[in-house]
mmCIF file of C-alpha atoms and ligand atoms in Angstrom:
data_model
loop_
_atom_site.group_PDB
_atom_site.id
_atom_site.type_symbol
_atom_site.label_atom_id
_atom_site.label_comp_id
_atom_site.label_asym_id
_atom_site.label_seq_id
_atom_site.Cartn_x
_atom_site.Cartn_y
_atom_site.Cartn_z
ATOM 1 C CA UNK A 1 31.338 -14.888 -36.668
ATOM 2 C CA UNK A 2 27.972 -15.584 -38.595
ATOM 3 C CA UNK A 3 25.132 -17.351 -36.458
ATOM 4 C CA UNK A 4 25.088 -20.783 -37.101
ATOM 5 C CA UNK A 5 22.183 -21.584 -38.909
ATOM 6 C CA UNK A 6 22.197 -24.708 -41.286
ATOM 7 C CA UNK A 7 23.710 -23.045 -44.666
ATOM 8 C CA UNK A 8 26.447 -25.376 -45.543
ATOM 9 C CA UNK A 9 30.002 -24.093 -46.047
ATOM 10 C CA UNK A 10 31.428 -24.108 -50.272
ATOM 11 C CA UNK A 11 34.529 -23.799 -51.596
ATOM 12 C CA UNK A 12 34.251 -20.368 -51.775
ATOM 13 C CA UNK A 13 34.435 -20.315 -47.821
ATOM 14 C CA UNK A 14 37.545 -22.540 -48.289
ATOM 15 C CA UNK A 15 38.984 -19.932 -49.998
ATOM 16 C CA UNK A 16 37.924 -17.364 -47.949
ATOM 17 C CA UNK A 17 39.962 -18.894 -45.090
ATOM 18 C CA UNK A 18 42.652 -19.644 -47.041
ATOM 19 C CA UNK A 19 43.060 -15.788 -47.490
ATOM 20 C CA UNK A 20 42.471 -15.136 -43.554
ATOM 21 C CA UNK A 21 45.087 -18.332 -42.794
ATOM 22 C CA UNK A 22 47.691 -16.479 -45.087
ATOM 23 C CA UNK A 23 50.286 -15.744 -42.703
ATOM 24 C CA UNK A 24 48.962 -17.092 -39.235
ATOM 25 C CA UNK A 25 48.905 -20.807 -40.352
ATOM 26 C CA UNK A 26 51.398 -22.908 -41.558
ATOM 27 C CA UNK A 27 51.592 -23.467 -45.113
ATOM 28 C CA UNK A 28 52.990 -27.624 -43.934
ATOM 29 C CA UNK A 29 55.512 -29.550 -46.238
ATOM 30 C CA UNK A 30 53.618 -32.197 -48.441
ATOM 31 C CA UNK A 31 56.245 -35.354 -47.550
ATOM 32 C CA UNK A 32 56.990 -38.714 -50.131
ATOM 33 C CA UNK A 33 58.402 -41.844 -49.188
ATOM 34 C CA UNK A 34 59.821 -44.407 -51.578
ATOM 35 C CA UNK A 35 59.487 -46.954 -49.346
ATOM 36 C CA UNK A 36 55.834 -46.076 -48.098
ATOM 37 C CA UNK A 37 55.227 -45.865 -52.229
ATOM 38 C CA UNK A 38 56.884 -49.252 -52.221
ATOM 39 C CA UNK A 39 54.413 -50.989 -49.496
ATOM 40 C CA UNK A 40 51.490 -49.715 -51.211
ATOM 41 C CA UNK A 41 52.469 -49.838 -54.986
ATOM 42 C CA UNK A 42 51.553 -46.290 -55.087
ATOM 43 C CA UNK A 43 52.354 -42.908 -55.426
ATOM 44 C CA UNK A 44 51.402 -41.445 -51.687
ATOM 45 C CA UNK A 45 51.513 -37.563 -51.058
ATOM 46 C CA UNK A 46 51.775 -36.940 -47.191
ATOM 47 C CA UNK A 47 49.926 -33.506 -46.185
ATOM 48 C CA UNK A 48 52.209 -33.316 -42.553
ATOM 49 C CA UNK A 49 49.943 -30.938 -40.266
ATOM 50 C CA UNK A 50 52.064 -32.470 -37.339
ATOM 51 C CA UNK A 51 53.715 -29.213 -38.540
ATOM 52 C CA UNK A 52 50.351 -27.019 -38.633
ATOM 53 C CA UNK A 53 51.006 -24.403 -35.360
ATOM 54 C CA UNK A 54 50.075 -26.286 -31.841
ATOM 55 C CA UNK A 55 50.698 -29.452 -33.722
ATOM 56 C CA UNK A 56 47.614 -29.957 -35.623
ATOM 57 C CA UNK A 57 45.035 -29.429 -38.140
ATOM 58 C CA UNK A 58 42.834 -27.615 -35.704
ATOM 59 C CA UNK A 59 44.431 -24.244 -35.435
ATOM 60 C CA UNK A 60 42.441 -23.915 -39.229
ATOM 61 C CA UNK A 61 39.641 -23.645 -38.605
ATOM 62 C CA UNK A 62 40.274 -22.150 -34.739
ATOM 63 C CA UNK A 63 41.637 -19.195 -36.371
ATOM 64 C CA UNK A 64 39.115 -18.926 -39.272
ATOM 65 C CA UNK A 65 36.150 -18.860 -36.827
ATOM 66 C CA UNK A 66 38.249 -16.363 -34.904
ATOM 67 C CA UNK A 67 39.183 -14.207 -36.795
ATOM 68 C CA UNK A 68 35.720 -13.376 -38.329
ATOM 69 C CA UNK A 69 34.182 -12.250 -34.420
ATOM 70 C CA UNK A 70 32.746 -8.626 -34.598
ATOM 71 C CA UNK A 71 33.954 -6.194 -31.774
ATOM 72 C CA UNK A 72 32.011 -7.221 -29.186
ATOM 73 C CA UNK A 73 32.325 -10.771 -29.359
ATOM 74 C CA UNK A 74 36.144 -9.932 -29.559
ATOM 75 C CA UNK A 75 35.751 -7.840 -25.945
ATOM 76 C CA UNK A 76 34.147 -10.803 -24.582
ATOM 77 C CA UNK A 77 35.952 -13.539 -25.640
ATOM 78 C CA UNK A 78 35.790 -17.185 -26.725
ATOM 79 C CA UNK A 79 35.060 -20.376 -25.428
ATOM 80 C CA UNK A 80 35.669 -23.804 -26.244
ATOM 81 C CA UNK A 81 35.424 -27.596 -24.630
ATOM 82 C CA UNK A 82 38.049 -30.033 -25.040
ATOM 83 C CA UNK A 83 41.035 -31.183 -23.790
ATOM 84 C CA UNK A 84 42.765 -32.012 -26.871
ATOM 85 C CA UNK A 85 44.133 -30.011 -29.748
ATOM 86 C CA UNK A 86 41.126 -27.799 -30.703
ATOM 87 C CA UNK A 87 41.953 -26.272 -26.897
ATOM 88 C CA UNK A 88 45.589 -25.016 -27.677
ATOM 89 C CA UNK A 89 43.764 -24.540 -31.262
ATOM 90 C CA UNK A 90 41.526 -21.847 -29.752
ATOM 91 C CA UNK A 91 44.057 -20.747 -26.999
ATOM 92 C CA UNK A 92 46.961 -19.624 -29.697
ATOM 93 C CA UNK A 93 44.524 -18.242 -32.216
ATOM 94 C CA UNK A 94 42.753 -15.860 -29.514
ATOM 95 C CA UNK A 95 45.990 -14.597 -28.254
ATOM 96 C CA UNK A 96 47.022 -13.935 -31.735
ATOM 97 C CA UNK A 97 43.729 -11.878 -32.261
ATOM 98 C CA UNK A 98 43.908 -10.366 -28.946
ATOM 99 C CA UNK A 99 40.967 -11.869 -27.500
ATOM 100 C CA UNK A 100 40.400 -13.362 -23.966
ATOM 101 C CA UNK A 101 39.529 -17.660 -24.259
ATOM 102 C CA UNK A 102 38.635 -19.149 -21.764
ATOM 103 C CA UNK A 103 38.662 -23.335 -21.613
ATOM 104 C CA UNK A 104 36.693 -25.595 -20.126
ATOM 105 C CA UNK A 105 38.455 -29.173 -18.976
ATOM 106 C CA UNK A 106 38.107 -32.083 -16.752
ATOM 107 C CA UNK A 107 40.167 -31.637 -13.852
ATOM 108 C CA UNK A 108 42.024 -34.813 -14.312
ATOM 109 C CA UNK A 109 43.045 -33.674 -18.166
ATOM 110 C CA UNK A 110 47.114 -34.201 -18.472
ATOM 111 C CA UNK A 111 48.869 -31.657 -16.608
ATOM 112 C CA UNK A 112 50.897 -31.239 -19.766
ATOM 113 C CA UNK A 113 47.863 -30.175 -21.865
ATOM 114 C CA UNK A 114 46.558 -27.676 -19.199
ATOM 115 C CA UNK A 115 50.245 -26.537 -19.395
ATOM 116 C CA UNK A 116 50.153 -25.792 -23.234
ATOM 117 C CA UNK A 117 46.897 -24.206 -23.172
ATOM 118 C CA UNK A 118 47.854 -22.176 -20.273
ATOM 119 C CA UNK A 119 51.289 -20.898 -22.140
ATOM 120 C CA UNK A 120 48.750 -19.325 -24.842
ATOM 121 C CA UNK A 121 47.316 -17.595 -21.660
ATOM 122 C CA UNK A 122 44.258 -18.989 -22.132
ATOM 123 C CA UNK A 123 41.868 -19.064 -18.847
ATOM 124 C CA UNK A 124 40.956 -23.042 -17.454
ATOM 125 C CA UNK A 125 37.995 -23.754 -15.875
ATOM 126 C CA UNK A 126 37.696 -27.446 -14.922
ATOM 127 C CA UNK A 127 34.964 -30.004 -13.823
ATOM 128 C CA UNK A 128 34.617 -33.126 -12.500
ATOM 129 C CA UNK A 129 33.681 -35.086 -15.479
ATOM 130 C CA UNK A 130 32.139 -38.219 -13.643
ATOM 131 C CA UNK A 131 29.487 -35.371 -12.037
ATOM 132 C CA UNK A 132 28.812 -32.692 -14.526
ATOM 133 C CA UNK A 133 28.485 -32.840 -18.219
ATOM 134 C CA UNK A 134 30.955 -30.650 -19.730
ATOM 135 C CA UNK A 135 28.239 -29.007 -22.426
ATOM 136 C CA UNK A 136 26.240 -27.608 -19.380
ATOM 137 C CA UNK A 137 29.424 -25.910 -17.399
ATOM 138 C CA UNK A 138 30.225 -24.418 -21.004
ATOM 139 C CA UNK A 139 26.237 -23.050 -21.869
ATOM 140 C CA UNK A 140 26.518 -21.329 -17.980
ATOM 141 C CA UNK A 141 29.779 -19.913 -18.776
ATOM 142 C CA UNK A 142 28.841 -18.614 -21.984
ATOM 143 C CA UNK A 143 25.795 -17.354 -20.760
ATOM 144 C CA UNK A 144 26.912 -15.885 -18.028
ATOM 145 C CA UNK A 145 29.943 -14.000 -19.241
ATOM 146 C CA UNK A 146 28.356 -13.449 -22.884
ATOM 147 C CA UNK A 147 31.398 -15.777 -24.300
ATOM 148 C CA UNK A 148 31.260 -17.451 -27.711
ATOM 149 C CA UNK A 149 31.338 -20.873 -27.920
ATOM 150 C CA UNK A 150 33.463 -22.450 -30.624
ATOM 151 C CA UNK A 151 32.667 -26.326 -31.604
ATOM 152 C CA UNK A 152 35.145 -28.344 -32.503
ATOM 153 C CA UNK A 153 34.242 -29.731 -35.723
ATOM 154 C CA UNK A 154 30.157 -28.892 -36.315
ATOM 155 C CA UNK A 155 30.732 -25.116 -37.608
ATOM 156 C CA UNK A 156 31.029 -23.769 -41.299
ATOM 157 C CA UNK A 157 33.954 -21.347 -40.122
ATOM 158 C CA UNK A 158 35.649 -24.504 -38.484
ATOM 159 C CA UNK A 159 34.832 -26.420 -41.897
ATOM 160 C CA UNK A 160 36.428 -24.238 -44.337
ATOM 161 C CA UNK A 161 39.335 -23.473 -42.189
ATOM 162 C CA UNK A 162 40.221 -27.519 -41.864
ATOM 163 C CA UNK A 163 39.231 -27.158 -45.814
ATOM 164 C CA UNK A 164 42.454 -25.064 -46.433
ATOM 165 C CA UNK A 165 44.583 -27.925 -45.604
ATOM 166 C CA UNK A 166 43.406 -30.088 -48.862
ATOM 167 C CA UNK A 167 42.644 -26.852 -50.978
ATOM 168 C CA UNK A 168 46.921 -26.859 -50.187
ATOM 169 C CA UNK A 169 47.572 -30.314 -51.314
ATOM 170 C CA UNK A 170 45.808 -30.557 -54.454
ATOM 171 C CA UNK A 171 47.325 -26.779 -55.467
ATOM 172 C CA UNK A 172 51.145 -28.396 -54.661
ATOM 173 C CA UNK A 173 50.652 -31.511 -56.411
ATOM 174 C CA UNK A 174 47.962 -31.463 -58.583
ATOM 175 C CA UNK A 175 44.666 -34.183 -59.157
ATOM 176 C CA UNK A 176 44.505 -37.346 -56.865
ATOM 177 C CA UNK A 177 42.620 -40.603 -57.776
ATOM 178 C CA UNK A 178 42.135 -40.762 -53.577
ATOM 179 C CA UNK A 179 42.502 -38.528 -50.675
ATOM 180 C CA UNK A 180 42.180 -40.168 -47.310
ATOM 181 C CA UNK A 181 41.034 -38.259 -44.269
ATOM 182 C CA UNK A 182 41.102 -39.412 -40.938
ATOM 183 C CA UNK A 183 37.467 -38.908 -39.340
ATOM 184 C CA UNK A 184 36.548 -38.079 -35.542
ATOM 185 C CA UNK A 185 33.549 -35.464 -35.598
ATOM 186 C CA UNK A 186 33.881 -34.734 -39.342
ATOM 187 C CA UNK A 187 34.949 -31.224 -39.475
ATOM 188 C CA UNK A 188 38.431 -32.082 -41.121
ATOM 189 C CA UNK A 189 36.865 -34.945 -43.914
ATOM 190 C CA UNK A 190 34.023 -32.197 -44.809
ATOM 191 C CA UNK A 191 35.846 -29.436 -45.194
ATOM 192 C CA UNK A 192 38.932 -31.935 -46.968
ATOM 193 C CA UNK A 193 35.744 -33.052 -49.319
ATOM 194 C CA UNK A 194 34.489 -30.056 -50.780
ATOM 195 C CA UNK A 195 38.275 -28.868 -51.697
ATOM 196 C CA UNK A 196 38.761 -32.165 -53.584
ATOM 197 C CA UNK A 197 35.043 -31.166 -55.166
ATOM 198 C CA UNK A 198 35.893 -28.163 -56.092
ATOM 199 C CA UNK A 199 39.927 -29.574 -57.289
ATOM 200 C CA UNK A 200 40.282 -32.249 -58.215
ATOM 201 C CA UNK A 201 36.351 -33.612 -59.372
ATOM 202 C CA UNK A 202 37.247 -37.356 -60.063
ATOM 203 C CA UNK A 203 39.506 -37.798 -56.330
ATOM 204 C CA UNK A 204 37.325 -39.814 -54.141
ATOM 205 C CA UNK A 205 37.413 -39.296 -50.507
ATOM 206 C CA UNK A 206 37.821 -41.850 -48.094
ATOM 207 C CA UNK A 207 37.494 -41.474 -44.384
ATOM 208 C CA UNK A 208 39.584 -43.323 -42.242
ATOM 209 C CA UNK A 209 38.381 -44.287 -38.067
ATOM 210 C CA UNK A 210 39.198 -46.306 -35.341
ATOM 211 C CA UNK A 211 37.566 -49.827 -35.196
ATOM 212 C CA UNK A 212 36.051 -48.804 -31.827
ATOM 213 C CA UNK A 213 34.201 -45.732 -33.094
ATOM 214 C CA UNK A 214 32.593 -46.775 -36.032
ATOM 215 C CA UNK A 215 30.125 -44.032 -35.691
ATOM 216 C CA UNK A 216 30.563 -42.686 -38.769
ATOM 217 C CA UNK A 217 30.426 -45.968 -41.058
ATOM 218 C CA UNK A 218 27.413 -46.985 -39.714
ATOM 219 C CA UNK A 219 25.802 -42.868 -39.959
ATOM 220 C CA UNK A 220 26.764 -43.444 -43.716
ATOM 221 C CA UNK A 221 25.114 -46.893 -44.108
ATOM 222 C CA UNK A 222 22.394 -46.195 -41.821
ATOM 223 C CA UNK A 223 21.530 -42.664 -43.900
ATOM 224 C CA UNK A 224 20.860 -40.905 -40.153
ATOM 225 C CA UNK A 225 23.166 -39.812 -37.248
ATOM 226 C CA UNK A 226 24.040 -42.751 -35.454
ATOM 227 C CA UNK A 227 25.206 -42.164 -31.513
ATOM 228 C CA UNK A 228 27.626 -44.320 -29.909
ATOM 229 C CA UNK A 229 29.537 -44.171 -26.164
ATOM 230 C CA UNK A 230 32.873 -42.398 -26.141
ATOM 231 C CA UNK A 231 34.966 -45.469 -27.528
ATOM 232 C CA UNK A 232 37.764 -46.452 -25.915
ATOM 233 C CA UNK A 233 40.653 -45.846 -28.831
ATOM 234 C CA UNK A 234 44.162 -44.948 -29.453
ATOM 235 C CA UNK A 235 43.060 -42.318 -31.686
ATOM 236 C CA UNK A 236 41.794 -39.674 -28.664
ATOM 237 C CA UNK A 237 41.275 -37.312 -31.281
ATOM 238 C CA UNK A 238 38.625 -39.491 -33.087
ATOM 239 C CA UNK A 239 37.312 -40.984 -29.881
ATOM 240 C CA UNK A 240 33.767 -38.901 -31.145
ATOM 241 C CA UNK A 241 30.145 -40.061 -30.195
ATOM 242 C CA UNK A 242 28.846 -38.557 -33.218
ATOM 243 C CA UNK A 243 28.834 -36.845 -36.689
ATOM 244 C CA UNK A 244 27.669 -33.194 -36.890
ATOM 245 C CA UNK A 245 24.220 -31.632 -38.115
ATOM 246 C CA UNK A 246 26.866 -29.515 -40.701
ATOM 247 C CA UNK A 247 29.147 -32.443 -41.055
ATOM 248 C CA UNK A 248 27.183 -35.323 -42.385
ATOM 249 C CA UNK A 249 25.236 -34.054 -44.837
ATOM 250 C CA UNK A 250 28.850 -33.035 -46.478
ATOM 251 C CA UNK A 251 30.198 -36.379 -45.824
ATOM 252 C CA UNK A 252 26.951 -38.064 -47.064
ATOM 253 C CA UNK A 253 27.231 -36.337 -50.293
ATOM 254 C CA UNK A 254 30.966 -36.372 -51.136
ATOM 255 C CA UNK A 255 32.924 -39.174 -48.973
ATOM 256 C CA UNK A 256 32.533 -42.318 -50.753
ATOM 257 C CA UNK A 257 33.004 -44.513 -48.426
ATOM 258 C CA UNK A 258 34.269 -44.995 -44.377
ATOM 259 C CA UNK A 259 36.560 -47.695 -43.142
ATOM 260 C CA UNK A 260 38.178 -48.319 -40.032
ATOM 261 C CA UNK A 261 41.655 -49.235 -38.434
ATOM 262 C CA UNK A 262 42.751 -50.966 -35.566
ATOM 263 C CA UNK A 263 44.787 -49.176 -32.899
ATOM 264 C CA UNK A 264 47.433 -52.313 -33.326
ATOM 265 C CA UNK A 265 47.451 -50.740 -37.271
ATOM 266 C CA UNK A 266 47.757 -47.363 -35.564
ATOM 267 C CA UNK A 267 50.535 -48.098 -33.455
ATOM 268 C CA UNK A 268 52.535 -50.131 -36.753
ATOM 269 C CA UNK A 269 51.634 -46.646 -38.587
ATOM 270 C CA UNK A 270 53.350 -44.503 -35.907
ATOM 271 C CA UNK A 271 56.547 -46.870 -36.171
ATOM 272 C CA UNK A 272 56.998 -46.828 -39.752
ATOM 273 C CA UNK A 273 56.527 -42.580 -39.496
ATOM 274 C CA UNK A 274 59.017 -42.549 -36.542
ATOM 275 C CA UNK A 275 61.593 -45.518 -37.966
ATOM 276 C CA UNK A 276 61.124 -44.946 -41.778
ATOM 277 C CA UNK A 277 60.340 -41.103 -42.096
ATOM 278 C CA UNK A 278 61.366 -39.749 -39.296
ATOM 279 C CA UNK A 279 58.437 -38.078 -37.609
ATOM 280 C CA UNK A 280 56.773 -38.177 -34.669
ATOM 281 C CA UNK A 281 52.822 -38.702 -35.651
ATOM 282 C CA UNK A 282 50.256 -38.909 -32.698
ATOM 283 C CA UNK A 283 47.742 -42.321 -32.747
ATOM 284 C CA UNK A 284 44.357 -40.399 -34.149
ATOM 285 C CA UNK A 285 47.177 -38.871 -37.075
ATOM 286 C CA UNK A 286 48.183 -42.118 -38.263
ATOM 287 C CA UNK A 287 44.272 -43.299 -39.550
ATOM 288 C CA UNK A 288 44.540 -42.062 -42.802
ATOM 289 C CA UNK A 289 48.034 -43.663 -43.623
ATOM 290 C CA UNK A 290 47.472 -46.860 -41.447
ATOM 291 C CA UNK A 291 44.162 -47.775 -44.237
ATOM 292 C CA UNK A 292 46.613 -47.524 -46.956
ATOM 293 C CA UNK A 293 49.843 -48.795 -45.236
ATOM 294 C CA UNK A 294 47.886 -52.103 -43.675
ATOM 295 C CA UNK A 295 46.055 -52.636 -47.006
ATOM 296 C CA UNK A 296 42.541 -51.803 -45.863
ATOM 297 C CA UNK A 297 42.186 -49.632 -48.880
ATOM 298 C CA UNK A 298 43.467 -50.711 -52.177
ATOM 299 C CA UNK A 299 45.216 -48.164 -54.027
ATOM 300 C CA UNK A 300 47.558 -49.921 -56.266
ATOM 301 C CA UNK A 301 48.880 -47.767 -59.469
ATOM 302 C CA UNK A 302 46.939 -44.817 -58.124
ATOM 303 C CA UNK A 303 48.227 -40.990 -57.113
ATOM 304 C CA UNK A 304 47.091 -41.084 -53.374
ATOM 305 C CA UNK A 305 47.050 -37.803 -51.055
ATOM 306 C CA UNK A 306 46.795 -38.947 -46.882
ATOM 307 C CA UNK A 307 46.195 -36.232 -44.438
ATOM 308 C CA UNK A 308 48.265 -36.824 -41.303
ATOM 309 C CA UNK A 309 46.692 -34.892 -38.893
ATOM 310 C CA UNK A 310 48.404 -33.875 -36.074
ATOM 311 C CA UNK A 311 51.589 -34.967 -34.008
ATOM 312 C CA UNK A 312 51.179 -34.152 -30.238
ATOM 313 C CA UNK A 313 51.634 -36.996 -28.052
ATOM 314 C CA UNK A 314 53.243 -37.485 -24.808
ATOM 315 C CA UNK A 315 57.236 -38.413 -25.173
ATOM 316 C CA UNK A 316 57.171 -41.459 -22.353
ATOM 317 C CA UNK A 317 53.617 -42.637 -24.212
ATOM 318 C CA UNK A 318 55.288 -42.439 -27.913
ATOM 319 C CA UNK A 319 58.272 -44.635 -26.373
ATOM 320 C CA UNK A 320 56.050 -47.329 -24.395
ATOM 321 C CA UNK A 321 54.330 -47.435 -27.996
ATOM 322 C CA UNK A 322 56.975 -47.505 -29.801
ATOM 323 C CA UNK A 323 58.900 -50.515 -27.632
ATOM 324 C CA UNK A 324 55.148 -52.124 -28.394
ATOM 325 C CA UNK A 325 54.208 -51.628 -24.381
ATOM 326 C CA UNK A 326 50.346 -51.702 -23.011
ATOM 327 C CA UNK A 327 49.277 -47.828 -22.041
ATOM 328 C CA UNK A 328 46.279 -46.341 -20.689
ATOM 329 C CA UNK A 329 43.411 -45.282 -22.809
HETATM 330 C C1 PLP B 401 40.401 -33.353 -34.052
HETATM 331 C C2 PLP B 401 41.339 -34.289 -34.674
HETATM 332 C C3 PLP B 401 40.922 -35.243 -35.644
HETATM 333 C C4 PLP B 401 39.476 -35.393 -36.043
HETATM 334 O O1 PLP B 401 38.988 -34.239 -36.677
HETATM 335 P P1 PLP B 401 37.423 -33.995 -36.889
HETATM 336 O O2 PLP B 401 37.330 -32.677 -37.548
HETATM 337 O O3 PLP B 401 36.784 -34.016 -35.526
HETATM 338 O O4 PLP B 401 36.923 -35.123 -37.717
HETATM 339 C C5 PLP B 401 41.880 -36.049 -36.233
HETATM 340 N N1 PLP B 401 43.176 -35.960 -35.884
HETATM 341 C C6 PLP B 401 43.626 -35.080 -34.964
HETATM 342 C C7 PLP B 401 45.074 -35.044 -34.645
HETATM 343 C C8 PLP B 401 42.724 -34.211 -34.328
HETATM 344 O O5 PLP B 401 43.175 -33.330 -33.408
#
């Protein structure tokens, strides 16, 4: 992998990844639904990465970063921070490169996430994450067993790898008058963005987030990074404090604007994908569709692409909010 240093991802990087993706990812089904089309007097184009490998998006960009490592970072091996999807993300696209990851997560994460990331043999190291910060146990790590740490979202490799996902839409179905995108740390929207630059010129992007992390609305109308406290959401993947120093200035240029959903929209979302279409969507996939479906963006008369993101929720969490019961956030 390059150095970071601030040259912003293109297209062409999009389509570099493409090329590495050929084969390891998923090329995921673009799904239609009259009756979605019929709620939104519309013709919607679901991109379903619920289908992507591990059950998400992530494993893009993951493997794009991955797979560009030089020999020696390759001996060493990789390192991420999370507890979500970019974890199993990193876990499954090391062991497909043959390279040790390692994984740093609270000690209270869900036994069934350590589980998945553990099946792609992936190494966890855990902290107590009411008395260390998570950033510092991954520097020491990475310093001390010359690891490379892979960000989640704020990485050109990561970009253009979560960039192959649109760059696949607009090739199966042609121009859009919108994409939607849902939006935690912006690696997904920016690297969505410049495909639909590059395209389909006249799409505009919108960014979908949840009403407790407006982060990113307020970066955009604010013209600066704006920091907020880990919200407390339904979407877990977009619960974010901030933008990225790559991300924003992407999003600044090319997403025209951000909105936000509630999790009650979130949870109506995930109903009509279980009930209607039958598939199982996690909270933080349902943004993009739950803007259109609960009429926060009007799109009437209008060829609309929606990224669903990812599908990986607990079963007895999808029932309890599916049955409309209170969980845990
Ligand atoms: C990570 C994630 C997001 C947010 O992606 P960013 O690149 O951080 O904006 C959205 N949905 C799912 C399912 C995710 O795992």
């Amino acid at each position: 992998m390059k150095q970071p240093s601030l040259i912003p991802p293109t297209y062409d990087d999009i389509a570099a990844a493409a090329r590495r993706l050929d084969g390891a990812a998923h090329r995921t089904p673009v799904l239609t639904s009259r009756q979605a089309d019929a709620i939104a007097g519309a013709h919607l184009f679901f991109k379903a990465e619920n289908f992507q490998r591990i059950g998400a998006f992530k494993f893009r960009g993951a493997f794009n970063a991955i797979a560009q490592l030089d020999a020696s970072q390759r001996r060493a091996g990789v390192l991420a921070y999370s507890s979500g999807n970019h974890a199993q993300a990193i876990a499954l696209a090391a062991s497909l490169e043959g390279i040790p990851a390692t994984i740093v997560m609270p000690e209270d994460a869900p036994t069934s996430k350590m589980e998945a990331t553990r099946g792609y043999c992936a190494e966890i190291v855990t902290y107590d994450r009411y008395r260390e910060d998570r950033m510092a146990v991954a520097d020491k790590l990475a310093h001390e067993r010359g690891l490379t740490l892979i960000p989640p979202y704020d990485h050109p490799d990561v970009i253009a790898g979560q960039g192959t996902a649109a760059k696949e839409l607009f090739e199966e179905i042609g121009e859009l008058d919108t994409l939607l995108v849902c939006l935690g740390g912006g690696g997904l929207t920016a690297g969505c963005a410049l495909a639909a630059q590059a395209l389909s010129p006249h799409c505009r992007v919108i960014a979908v987030e949840p009403e407790a992390g407006n982060d990113g609305q307020r970066s955009l109308s604010e013209g600066r990074i704006v920091h907020i406290e880990a919200p407390r959401t339904l979407a877990d993947g977009a619960a974010t404090t901030h933008l990225g120093d790559y991300t924003f200035p992407i999003i600044q240029r090319l997403v025209s604007e951000i909105v936000t959903v509630s999790d009650q929209a979130l949870v109506e979302t995930m109903r009509f994908f279980a009930s209607r279409m039958k598939i199982t969507v996690e909270p933080t996939g349902c943004l993009a569709a739950a803007a259109v479906l609960q009429g926060v963006v009007p799109v009437k008369g209008q060829r609309v692409g929606i990224l669903i993101s990812g599908g990986n929720v607990d079963m007895p969490r999808f029932a309890a909010l599916l049955a409309g019961n209170s969980v845990e956030l």
